[in-house]
Amino acid sequence: MSEYSESVNTEAEAHLTEAHTHGHLVGYGTYIMVWLGLVALTSITVTIAGIHLGSLTLIAAMLIAAVKTSLVGYHFMHLKFDNMIIKVFVLVCLVIFLAFWILTFSDLSFR
Amino acid sequence: MANGSLANEVSYLEYQGKHKGIAGWLLTVDHKRIGLMYLMAIMVFFFVAMTLGVLMRLEMLSPGQTIMKPQTYNSVFTLHGVIMVFLFIIPAIPAVFGNFILPIQLGAKDVAFPRLNLFTWYLYMTGATLAIVSLFTGGGAADTGWTFYVPYSIRSAQNVTMTTLAAFILGFSTIVTGLNFIVTIHRLRAPGMTWFRMPLFAWGLYATSWIQVLATPVIGITLVLIMLERFLGIGVFDPALGGDPILYQHLFWIYSHPAVYIMILPAMGIVSEILPTFARKDIFGYKQIAISSLGIALIGYLVWGHHMFVSGMSDTSRIIFSLLTFLVAIPTGVKIFNWVATLYKGSIKFSAPLYYVLAFIFIFSIGGLTGLVLGALATDIHVTDTYFVVAHFHYVMFGGMGLMFFATMHYWFPKMFGKMYNEKVAVIACTVIVIGFNMLYFPFFILGYMGMPRRYYDYLPQFQGWHVLSTVGSWILVGGIVFMFGNLLYALLKGPKASMNPWGGTTLEWKVPSPPPLENFDEIPIVTGGPYVHDKSTYIMHPSREKIHTNGGAKSAKEEAAL
Amino acid sequence: MTEHSEIVEHAHEAGHVHRDDEASKMAMWLFLFTELLLFGGLFLLYGAYRFEYADGFKVAAADMNSFIGAVNTIILLTSSLSVALSIAAIQRNQKKLCLGMLWFTILCGLAFLVNKYFEWSHEIHNGIYPGGPALENMSNGEVLYFGLYYVMTGLHGLHVIVGLIFIGFVMVFISRDKITSTNFQKLENSGLYWHLVDIIWIFLFPLFYLLH
Ligand code: HEM
Ligand SMILES: [Cu+2]
């Protein structure tokens, strides 16, 4: 009986800590690496903007911004460790936002 | 839950907590009391807007000026539209019945964030107050129509700014309600209540809540831009500075088309509750109905352009939007088919809520079919901005959601107040409402087809016959509505006590006392089957008394915790 | 397996009845979506007008100091890092480090706002503001560019301020041990908010400063 209850406690505690720390301790170093990546991408955007690439400038800038966003989302915002459902939420939100763009531009670009 | 058992002996209406009397309502975090507070506020605004509608009809009794000036008429239809849309039809079912019933149907003690829930009511009241104040301040009541189209809305000397601010705050209130419901549905379903054991009303609210969260912010920023445009003249909607008014329409309808599904999806959910109860039969095609709610919500995001066919948007875009609009008919058709099939071979018990539902199916079908006329490019160009449109949206909005609001009031009345209303009077009132409704709005289709434009206080003499018929219809309709509310009010004061389950309903709200106790359940029940099973109980209401541990339940709850 | 989940259930009942971190995280994400779509409407307008007035936008953006923009970008990215680190610190029970990181975040946020202040006052000084004298002689594209510039960076600045207030509250909670290594969802949520503010800037920066 006591043995049982003890195992209950530890199991429960293990679960509690897992639930509340999300069970994932990310090293400080990882975050700093991500930050370095973000800074590097920023300087790349600035550099690319200086070169005359025509309409590619905008595309490149947006692509880089998207990469930066996914770095922030995935690592800083812990999407990496989140339940599937949160990831699905984010996806749904982005898809619908994209639909707004596509349909609005179906008007603007054919006027 | 030390005080839980004590609290559960009295109903939520009688319970005295930390705050007594009126403060016990204004400071409550109980989802049921908040639902009732919403009900009261919403009823008041409904009656105000209804009066405005009747005044408009009075004006249209004869050509020329009858009872009001053109400027007054402009303000009246704007106010009527704003109140009906933002204060009545969008919040009504989620905020009143969603709040009251959803947690009980899920087997929960409250919504996920009770304090936030109360906060939405205060937001609602703030928005409503601003809308009222805007009538008497600044340049007087807004006259833009509820659509606030630019450039007129940035030039109008009336108090448009405050009206848009009101709409902004009301939008915020519905966002928070939606957010609260999504989390509630994900996190607070009782053990064993899998997604496909969830009542269809909850599915309807779930789809609705997603629209509230993902569409309302767009109108929020659009309204803010109108205010900024009026104060500062930033130019984004001002053609004189290069702004594009059509973009305003895009942003407005990106929200406002999905908003019509905010209005109708909860109503459709309730149809799916009432039918199996009174057909005494499991609903036909449960999964299709559940999924079609999500389908409608999704497609609803993609069709907004059908409000803009004559705005000057590109031909390509018009064709795309027209095509996409027809897609909405598919999930809607699925629902109507399943509802009718539910009645087929059921042992139907005719009762007031069911009469309303049948009226709904009839009227909403007319509204939906005329929607196809408006969704088709060529025919829309003939009838757009005429009374045909006004008829269409009253058929879907009032005949759809409005009638279902009345149906719901009857269906859950015994649960909410523990009293029974007079059935005969309720059925008579329903009949009067249906007759008045069709007499008021059907002539609009004909008038619109003949070319009567909307939002005019005057008309050509040849239209008078139909206008008179319609105005008389408005009196009959209002008579029916007053009769109906009178009946309910009388029941509230003098009605006989209602039993726990007067209709033989199968969802969880019928397993708790009427009116429910403060925390709904003394124990979180376990769900063992679908929501509309009539021949056996699918709930274990007191798991611990029956010595059942939540093994199975907890497991499936855990599996679904990821959801 | 069933036994295991029963235990979890009990642990839930005993430990904390009302707390559901997963729920509050979910709510926070939903709230972030509404913020995203709020800005989304503005981004859509930006896209539309840039499409229509590509040249006017370029002329107008030439006026912008992309160096200050880049500095502000780095500042916000760094503040995002420090928020992330503060969460890592509280998980390890390093309260001091956690608070330090949040102080640093607040400093970054303030620095960002100060920069913005100078930028705006520079423009306003030159008569570039809605209805301003310089704007009257400009083309439609330029007027719209600056209209959007003020609205979007202004709304973003407002969000920075709100984020700072959130973080301020969270710091009070931490110092009173209301937020601890086992109970830090509030910190996590304000972090989420702060990162979103950062993400919006990640897009605003190239869109307003880097159009050559
Ligand atoms: C007693 C009931 C009602 C009457 C007599 C009534 C009557 C009218 C009339 C006469 C108009 C103006 C037509 C025009 O000149 O263009 C109108 C517009 C409108 N009604 Fe109603 N109505 C009623 C109920 C409702 C309900 C329940 C809703 C919503 C759920 C609603 C929503 C609207 C809207 C959105 C407009 C358009 C306002 C605008 O043009 O900006 N009405 N109604
Ligand atoms: Cu529509």
PDB file of C-alpha atoms in Angstrom, chain C:
ATOM      1  CA  MET C   1      -1.729   2.700 -19.002  1.00  0.00           C
ATOM      2  CA  THR C   2      -5.167   3.195 -17.539  1.00  0.00           C
ATOM      3  CA  GLU C   3      -3.687   3.179 -14.075  1.00  0.00           C
ATOM      4  CA  HIS C   4      -1.268   5.809 -15.113  1.00  0.00           C
ATOM      5  CA  SER C   5      -3.917   8.151 -16.375  1.00  0.00           C
ATOM      6  CA  GLU C   6      -5.949   7.665 -13.244  1.00  0.00           C
ATOM      7  CA  ILE C   7      -2.960   8.888 -11.318  1.00  0.00           C
ATOM      8  CA  VAL C   8      -2.685  11.905 -13.504  1.00  0.00           C
ATOM      9  CA  GLU C   9      -6.304  12.644 -12.903  1.00  0.00           C
ATOM     10  CA  HIS C  10      -5.826  12.457  -9.165  1.00  0.00           C
ATOM     11  CA  ALA C  11      -2.748  14.569  -9.283  1.00  0.00           C
ATOM     12  CA  HIS C  12      -4.770  17.144 -11.110  1.00  0.00           C
ATOM     13  CA  GLU C  13      -7.522  17.098  -8.538  1.00  0.00           C
ATOM     14  CA  ALA C  14      -5.191  17.342  -5.621  1.00  0.00           C
ATOM     15  CA  GLY C  15      -2.578  19.736  -6.875  1.00  0.00           C
ATOM     16  CA  HIS C  16      -4.394  22.581  -8.452  1.00  0.00           C
ATOM     17  CA  VAL C  17      -8.014  22.616  -9.273  1.00  0.00           C
ATOM     18  CA  HIS C  18      -8.321  25.761 -11.276  1.00  0.00           C
ATOM     19  CA  ARG C  19      -5.059  26.054 -13.075  1.00  0.00           C
ATOM     20  CA  ASP C  20      -4.787  24.912 -16.646  1.00  0.00           C
ATOM     21  CA  ASP C  21      -1.610  26.193 -18.250  1.00  0.00           C
ATOM     22  CA  GLU C  22      -2.404  24.599 -21.553  1.00  0.00           C
ATOM     23  CA  ALA C  23      -5.696  26.499 -21.660  1.00  0.00           C
ATOM     24  CA  SER C  24      -4.112  29.830 -20.931  1.00  0.00           C
ATOM     25  CA  LYS C  25      -1.441  29.206 -23.519  1.00  0.00           C
ATOM     26  CA  MET C  26      -4.100  28.334 -26.060  1.00  0.00           C
ATOM     27  CA  ALA C  27      -5.992  31.498 -25.213  1.00  0.00           C
ATOM     28  CA  MET C  28      -2.820  33.526 -25.640  1.00  0.00           C
ATOM     29  CA  TRP C  29      -2.200  32.082 -29.064  1.00  0.00           C
ATOM     30  CA  LEU C  30      -5.749  32.832 -30.120  1.00  0.00           C
ATOM     31  CA  PHE C  31      -5.263  36.362 -28.916  1.00  0.00           C
ATOM     32  CA  LEU C  32      -2.062  36.603 -30.943  1.00  0.00           C
ATOM     33  CA  PHE C  33      -4.026  35.577 -34.025  1.00  0.00           C
ATOM     34  CA  THR C  34      -6.358  38.474 -33.498  1.00  0.00           C
ATOM     35  CA  GLU C  35      -3.358  40.784 -33.243  1.00  0.00           C
ATOM     36  CA  LEU C  36      -1.906  39.286 -36.369  1.00  0.00           C
ATOM     37  CA  LEU C  37      -5.108  39.897 -38.293  1.00  0.00           C
ATOM     38  CA  LEU C  38      -5.431  43.399 -36.890  1.00  0.00           C
ATOM     39  CA  PHE C  39      -2.062  44.201 -38.406  1.00  0.00           C
ATOM     40  CA  GLY C  40      -2.984  41.922 -41.294  1.00  0.00           C
ATOM     41  CA  GLY C  41      -5.560  44.411 -42.516  1.00  0.00           C
ATOM     42  CA  LEU C  42      -2.913  47.112 -42.556  1.00  0.00           C
ATOM     43  CA  PHE C  43      -0.399  44.906 -44.310  1.00  0.00           C
ATOM     44  CA  LEU C  44      -3.018  44.158 -46.926  1.00  0.00           C
ATOM     45  CA  LEU C  45      -3.555  47.863 -47.478  1.00  0.00           C
ATOM     46  CA  TYR C  46       0.180  48.354 -47.676  1.00  0.00           C
ATOM     47  CA  GLY C  47       0.454  45.589 -50.269  1.00  0.00           C
ATOM     48  CA  ALA C  48      -2.360  47.034 -52.321  1.00  0.00           C
ATOM     49  CA  TYR C  49      -0.990  50.569 -52.357  1.00  0.00           C
ATOM     50  CA  ARG C  50       2.564  49.531 -52.933  1.00  0.00           C
ATOM     51  CA  PHE C  51       1.290  47.539 -55.895  1.00  0.00           C
ATOM     52  CA  GLU C  52      -0.547  50.571 -57.187  1.00  0.00           C
ATOM     53  CA  TYR C  53       2.023  53.253 -56.389  1.00  0.00           C
ATOM     54  CA  ALA C  54       5.338  51.411 -56.526  1.00  0.00           C
ATOM     55  CA  ASP C  55       7.270  54.515 -57.583  1.00  0.00           C
ATOM     56  CA  GLY C  56       5.738  56.877 -55.075  1.00  0.00           C
ATOM     57  CA  PHE C  57       6.596  54.435 -52.309  1.00  0.00           C
ATOM     58  CA  LYS C  58      10.208  54.296 -53.395  1.00  0.00           C
ATOM     59  CA  VAL C  59      10.531  58.034 -53.500  1.00  0.00           C
ATOM     60  CA  ALA C  60       9.001  58.350 -50.068  1.00  0.00           C
ATOM     61  CA  ALA C  61      11.128  55.632 -48.516  1.00  0.00           C
ATOM     62  CA  ALA C  62      14.303  57.300 -49.695  1.00  0.00           C
ATOM     63  CA  ASP C  63      13.643  59.715 -46.885  1.00  0.00           C
ATOM     64  CA  MET C  64      13.898  57.012 -44.265  1.00  0.00           C
ATOM     65  CA  ASN C  65      17.039  56.387 -42.309  1.00  0.00           C
ATOM     66  CA  SER C  66      17.538  52.669 -42.776  1.00  0.00           C
ATOM     67  CA  PHE C  67      20.378  52.699 -40.280  1.00  0.00           C
ATOM     68  CA  ILE C  68      18.065  53.652 -37.438  1.00  0.00           C
ATOM     69  CA  GLY C  69      15.602  51.078 -38.702  1.00  0.00           C
ATOM     70  CA  ALA C  70      18.266  48.381 -38.624  1.00  0.00           C
ATOM     71  CA  VAL C  71      19.377  49.403 -35.151  1.00  0.00           C
ATOM     72  CA  ASN C  72      15.809  49.189 -33.942  1.00  0.00           C
ATOM     73  CA  THR C  73      15.495  45.769 -35.509  1.00  0.00           C
ATOM     74  CA  ILE C  74      18.546  44.518 -33.677  1.00  0.00           C
ATOM     75  CA  ILE C  75      17.252  46.048 -30.455  1.00  0.00           C
ATOM     76  CA  LEU C  76      13.949  44.219 -30.717  1.00  0.00           C
ATOM     77  CA  LEU C  77      15.576  40.941 -31.717  1.00  0.00           C
ATOM     78  CA  THR C  78      17.828  41.202 -28.707  1.00  0.00           C
ATOM     79  CA  SER C  79      14.904  41.911 -26.436  1.00  0.00           C
ATOM     80  CA  SER C  80      13.205  38.817 -27.776  1.00  0.00           C
ATOM     81  CA  LEU C  81      16.313  36.862 -26.890  1.00  0.00           C
ATOM     82  CA  SER C  82      16.323  38.206 -23.363  1.00  0.00           C
ATOM     83  CA  VAL C  83      12.666  37.289 -22.860  1.00  0.00           C
ATOM     84  CA  ALA C  84      13.362  33.772 -24.063  1.00  0.00           C
ATOM     85  CA  LEU C  85      16.336  33.597 -21.719  1.00  0.00           C
ATOM     86  CA  SER C  86      14.273  34.824 -18.807  1.00  0.00           C
ATOM     87  CA  ILE C  87      11.945  31.861 -19.276  1.00  0.00           C
ATOM     88  CA  ALA C  88      14.862  29.481 -19.437  1.00  0.00           C
ATOM     89  CA  ALA C  89      16.138  31.058 -16.239  1.00  0.00           C
ATOM     90  CA  ILE C  90      12.911  30.729 -14.295  1.00  0.00           C
ATOM     91  CA  GLN C  91      12.698  27.095 -15.329  1.00  0.00           C
ATOM     92  CA  ARG C  92      16.054  26.634 -13.642  1.00  0.00           C
ATOM     93  CA  ASN C  93      14.893  28.550 -10.592  1.00  0.00           C
ATOM     94  CA  GLN C  94      17.340  31.365 -11.275  1.00  0.00           C
ATOM     95  CA  LYS C  95      15.106  34.182 -10.152  1.00  0.00           C
ATOM     96  CA  LYS C  96      17.769  36.884 -10.222  1.00  0.00           C
ATOM     97  CA  LEU C  97      18.865  36.063 -13.715  1.00  0.00           C
ATOM     98  CA  CYS C  98      15.278  35.945 -14.834  1.00  0.00           C
ATOM     99  CA  LEU C  99      14.523  39.396 -13.432  1.00  0.00           C
ATOM    100  CA  GLY C 100      17.736  40.735 -14.872  1.00  0.00           C
ATOM    101  CA  MET C 101      16.789  39.529 -18.303  1.00  0.00           C
ATOM    102  CA  LEU C 102      13.404  41.161 -18.026  1.00  0.00           C
ATOM    103  CA  TRP C 103      14.969  44.450 -16.925  1.00  0.00           C
ATOM    104  CA  PHE C 104      17.139  44.231 -19.984  1.00  0.00           C
ATOM    105  CA  THR C 105      14.066  43.600 -22.121  1.00  0.00           C
ATOM    106  CA  ILE C 106      12.409  46.683 -20.737  1.00  0.00           C
ATOM    107  CA  LEU C 107      15.504  48.736 -21.464  1.00  0.00           C
ATOM    108  CA  CYS C 108      15.500  47.476 -25.042  1.00  0.00           C
ATOM    109  CA  GLY C 109      11.829  48.314 -25.415  1.00  0.00           C
ATOM    110  CA  LEU C 110      12.413  51.824 -24.106  1.00  0.00           C
ATOM    111  CA  ALA C 111      15.406  52.300 -26.374  1.00  0.00           C
ATOM    112  CA  PHE C 112      13.261  51.268 -29.290  1.00  0.00           C
ATOM    113  CA  LEU C 113      10.606  53.783 -28.355  1.00  0.00           C
ATOM    114  CA  VAL C 114      13.137  56.571 -27.926  1.00  0.00           C
ATOM    115  CA  ASN C 115      14.500  55.865 -31.375  1.00  0.00           C
ATOM    116  CA  LYS C 116      11.008  55.918 -32.787  1.00  0.00           C
ATOM    117  CA  TYR C 117      10.332  59.185 -31.042  1.00  0.00           C
ATOM    118  CA  PHE C 118      13.314  60.838 -32.677  1.00  0.00           C
ATOM    119  CA  GLU C 119      12.389  59.402 -36.028  1.00  0.00           C
ATOM    120  CA  TRP C 120       8.824  60.639 -35.858  1.00  0.00           C
ATOM    121  CA  SER C 121       9.773  64.062 -34.615  1.00  0.00           C
ATOM    122  CA  HIS C 122      12.292  64.359 -37.413  1.00  0.00           C
ATOM    123  CA  GLU C 123       9.584  63.661 -39.990  1.00  0.00           C
ATOM    124  CA  ILE C 124       7.090  65.898 -38.311  1.00  0.00           C
ATOM    125  CA  HIS C 125       9.667  68.643 -38.082  1.00  0.00           C
ATOM    126  CA  ASN C 126      10.058  68.424 -41.842  1.00  0.00           C
ATOM    127  CA  GLY C 127       6.347  68.865 -42.270  1.00  0.00           C
ATOM    128  CA  ILE C 128       5.760  65.245 -43.188  1.00  0.00           C
ATOM    129  CA  TYR C 129       2.598  64.218 -41.404  1.00  0.00           C
ATOM    130  CA  PRO C 130      -1.031  63.791 -42.455  1.00  0.00           C
ATOM    131  CA  GLY C 131      -2.195  67.211 -43.505  1.00  0.00           C
ATOM    132  CA  GLY C 132       1.324  68.586 -43.045  1.00  0.00           C
ATOM    133  CA  PRO C 133       2.774  71.240 -45.362  1.00  0.00           C
ATOM    134  CA  ALA C 134       5.394  69.003 -46.979  1.00  0.00           C
ATOM    135  CA  LEU C 135       2.920  66.246 -47.656  1.00  0.00           C
ATOM    136  CA  GLU C 136       0.643  68.562 -49.614  1.00  0.00           C
ATOM    137  CA  ASN C 137       3.119  68.825 -52.440  1.00  0.00           C
ATOM    138  CA  MET C 138       3.791  65.141 -52.631  1.00  0.00           C
ATOM    139  CA  SER C 139       2.322  62.564 -54.973  1.00  0.00           C
ATOM    140  CA  ASN C 140      -0.504  60.270 -53.893  1.00  0.00           C
ATOM    141  CA  GLY C 141       1.869  57.346 -53.492  1.00  0.00           C
ATOM    142  CA  GLU C 142       4.040  59.275 -51.069  1.00  0.00           C
ATOM    143  CA  VAL C 143       1.050  60.501 -49.088  1.00  0.00           C
ATOM    144  CA  LEU C 144      -0.212  56.963 -48.708  1.00  0.00           C
ATOM    145  CA  TYR C 145       3.224  55.688 -47.802  1.00  0.00           C
ATOM    146  CA  PHE C 146       3.468  58.142 -44.945  1.00  0.00           C
ATOM    147  CA  GLY C 147      -0.126  57.599 -43.928  1.00  0.00           C
ATOM    148  CA  LEU C 148       0.553  53.910 -43.580  1.00  0.00           C
ATOM    149  CA  TYR C 149       3.938  54.550 -42.010  1.00  0.00           C
ATOM    150  CA  TYR C 150       2.413  56.521 -39.194  1.00  0.00           C
ATOM    151  CA  VAL C 151      -0.473  54.149 -38.639  1.00  0.00           C
ATOM    152  CA  MET C 152       1.542  50.958 -38.740  1.00  0.00           C
ATOM    153  CA  THR C 153       4.548  52.055 -36.748  1.00  0.00           C
ATOM    154  CA  GLY C 154       2.247  53.936 -34.398  1.00  0.00           C
ATOM    155  CA  LEU C 155       0.113  50.888 -33.738  1.00  0.00           C
ATOM    156  CA  HIS C 156       3.255  48.829 -33.372  1.00  0.00           C
ATOM    157  CA  GLY C 157       4.672  51.329 -30.898  1.00  0.00           C
ATOM    158  CA  LEU C 158       1.463  51.075 -28.926  1.00  0.00           C
ATOM    159  CA  HIS C 159       1.963  47.341 -28.777  1.00  0.00           C
ATOM    160  CA  VAL C 160       5.506  47.796 -27.543  1.00  0.00           C
ATOM    161  CA  ILE C 161       4.151  49.916 -24.714  1.00  0.00           C
ATOM    162  CA  VAL C 162       1.488  47.348 -23.851  1.00  0.00           C
ATOM    163  CA  GLY C 163       4.101  44.602 -23.952  1.00  0.00           C
ATOM    164  CA  LEU C 164       6.308  46.575 -21.566  1.00  0.00           C
ATOM    165  CA  ILE C 165       3.412  46.963 -19.166  1.00  0.00           C
ATOM    166  CA  PHE C 166       2.748  43.217 -19.306  1.00  0.00           C
ATOM    167  CA  ILE C 167       6.368  42.487 -18.570  1.00  0.00           C
ATOM    168  CA  GLY C 168       6.325  44.984 -15.732  1.00  0.00           C
ATOM    169  CA  PHE C 169       3.428  43.155 -14.096  1.00  0.00           C
ATOM    170  CA  VAL C 170       5.079  39.827 -14.619  1.00  0.00           C
ATOM    171  CA  MET C 171       8.224  41.111 -12.919  1.00  0.00           C
ATOM    172  CA  VAL C 172       6.208  42.076  -9.885  1.00  0.00           C
ATOM    173  CA  PHE C 173       4.742  38.581  -9.814  1.00  0.00           C
ATOM    174  CA  ILE C 174       8.177  37.043 -10.065  1.00  0.00           C
ATOM    175  CA  SER C 175       9.607  39.075  -7.257  1.00  0.00           C
ATOM    176  CA  ARG C 176       6.645  38.086  -5.083  1.00  0.00           C
ATOM    177  CA  ASP C 177       7.135  34.440  -6.035  1.00  0.00           C
ATOM    178  CA  LYS C 178       3.751  34.261  -7.682  1.00  0.00           C
ATOM    179  CA  ILE C 179       5.583  33.109 -10.758  1.00  0.00           C
ATOM    180  CA  THR C 180       7.952  30.255 -10.055  1.00  0.00           C
ATOM    181  CA  SER C 181       9.767  27.461 -11.785  1.00  0.00           C
ATOM    182  CA  THR C 182       6.629  25.334 -11.700  1.00  0.00           C
ATOM    183  CA  ASN C 183       4.154  28.072 -12.418  1.00  0.00           C
ATOM    184  CA  PHE C 184       5.316  30.454 -15.054  1.00  0.00           C
ATOM    185  CA  GLN C 185       2.650  30.441 -17.739  1.00  0.00           C
ATOM    186  CA  LYS C 186       2.072  34.165 -17.202  1.00  0.00           C
ATOM    187  CA  LEU C 187       5.672  34.847 -18.032  1.00  0.00           C
ATOM    188  CA  GLU C 188       5.464  32.535 -20.993  1.00  0.00           C
ATOM    189  CA  ASN C 189       2.366  34.354 -22.249  1.00  0.00           C
ATOM    190  CA  SER C 190       3.823  37.806 -21.980  1.00  0.00           C
ATOM    191  CA  GLY C 191       6.858  36.414 -23.753  1.00  0.00           C
ATOM    192  CA  LEU C 192       4.614  35.191 -26.552  1.00  0.00           C
ATOM    193  CA  TYR C 193       3.131  38.639 -26.822  1.00  0.00           C
ATOM    194  CA  TRP C 194       6.531  40.271 -26.925  1.00  0.00           C
ATOM    195  CA  HIS C 195       7.732  37.940 -29.655  1.00  0.00           C
ATOM    196  CA  LEU C 196       4.697  38.761 -31.744  1.00  0.00           C
ATOM    197  CA  VAL C 197       5.520  42.445 -31.453  1.00  0.00           C
ATOM    198  CA  ASP C 198       9.004  41.546 -32.615  1.00  0.00           C
ATOM    199  CA  ILE C 199       7.694  39.549 -35.569  1.00  0.00           C
ATOM    200  CA  ILE C 200       5.559  42.439 -36.743  1.00  0.00           C
ATOM    201  CA  TRP C 201       8.593  44.650 -36.697  1.00  0.00           C
ATOM    202  CA  ILE C 202      10.539  42.045 -38.647  1.00  0.00           C
ATOM    203  CA  PHE C 203       8.116  42.753 -41.490  1.00  0.00           C
ATOM    204  CA  LEU C 204       7.719  46.475 -40.969  1.00  0.00           C
ATOM    205  CA  PHE C 205      11.445  47.045 -41.220  1.00  0.00           C
ATOM    206  CA  PRO C 206      12.037  45.916 -44.818  1.00  0.00           C
ATOM    207  CA  LEU C 207       8.669  47.245 -45.925  1.00  0.00           C
ATOM    208  CA  PHE C 208       9.268  50.795 -44.797  1.00  0.00           C
ATOM    209  CA  TYR C 209      13.025  51.186 -44.763  1.00  0.00           C
ATOM    210  CA  LEU C 210      14.480  49.015 -47.476  1.00  0.00           C
ATOM    211  CA  LEU C 211      12.935  50.063 -50.775  1.00  0.00           C
ATOM    212  CA  HIS C 212      15.751  51.105 -52.997  1.00  0.00           C
TER     213      HIS C 212
END
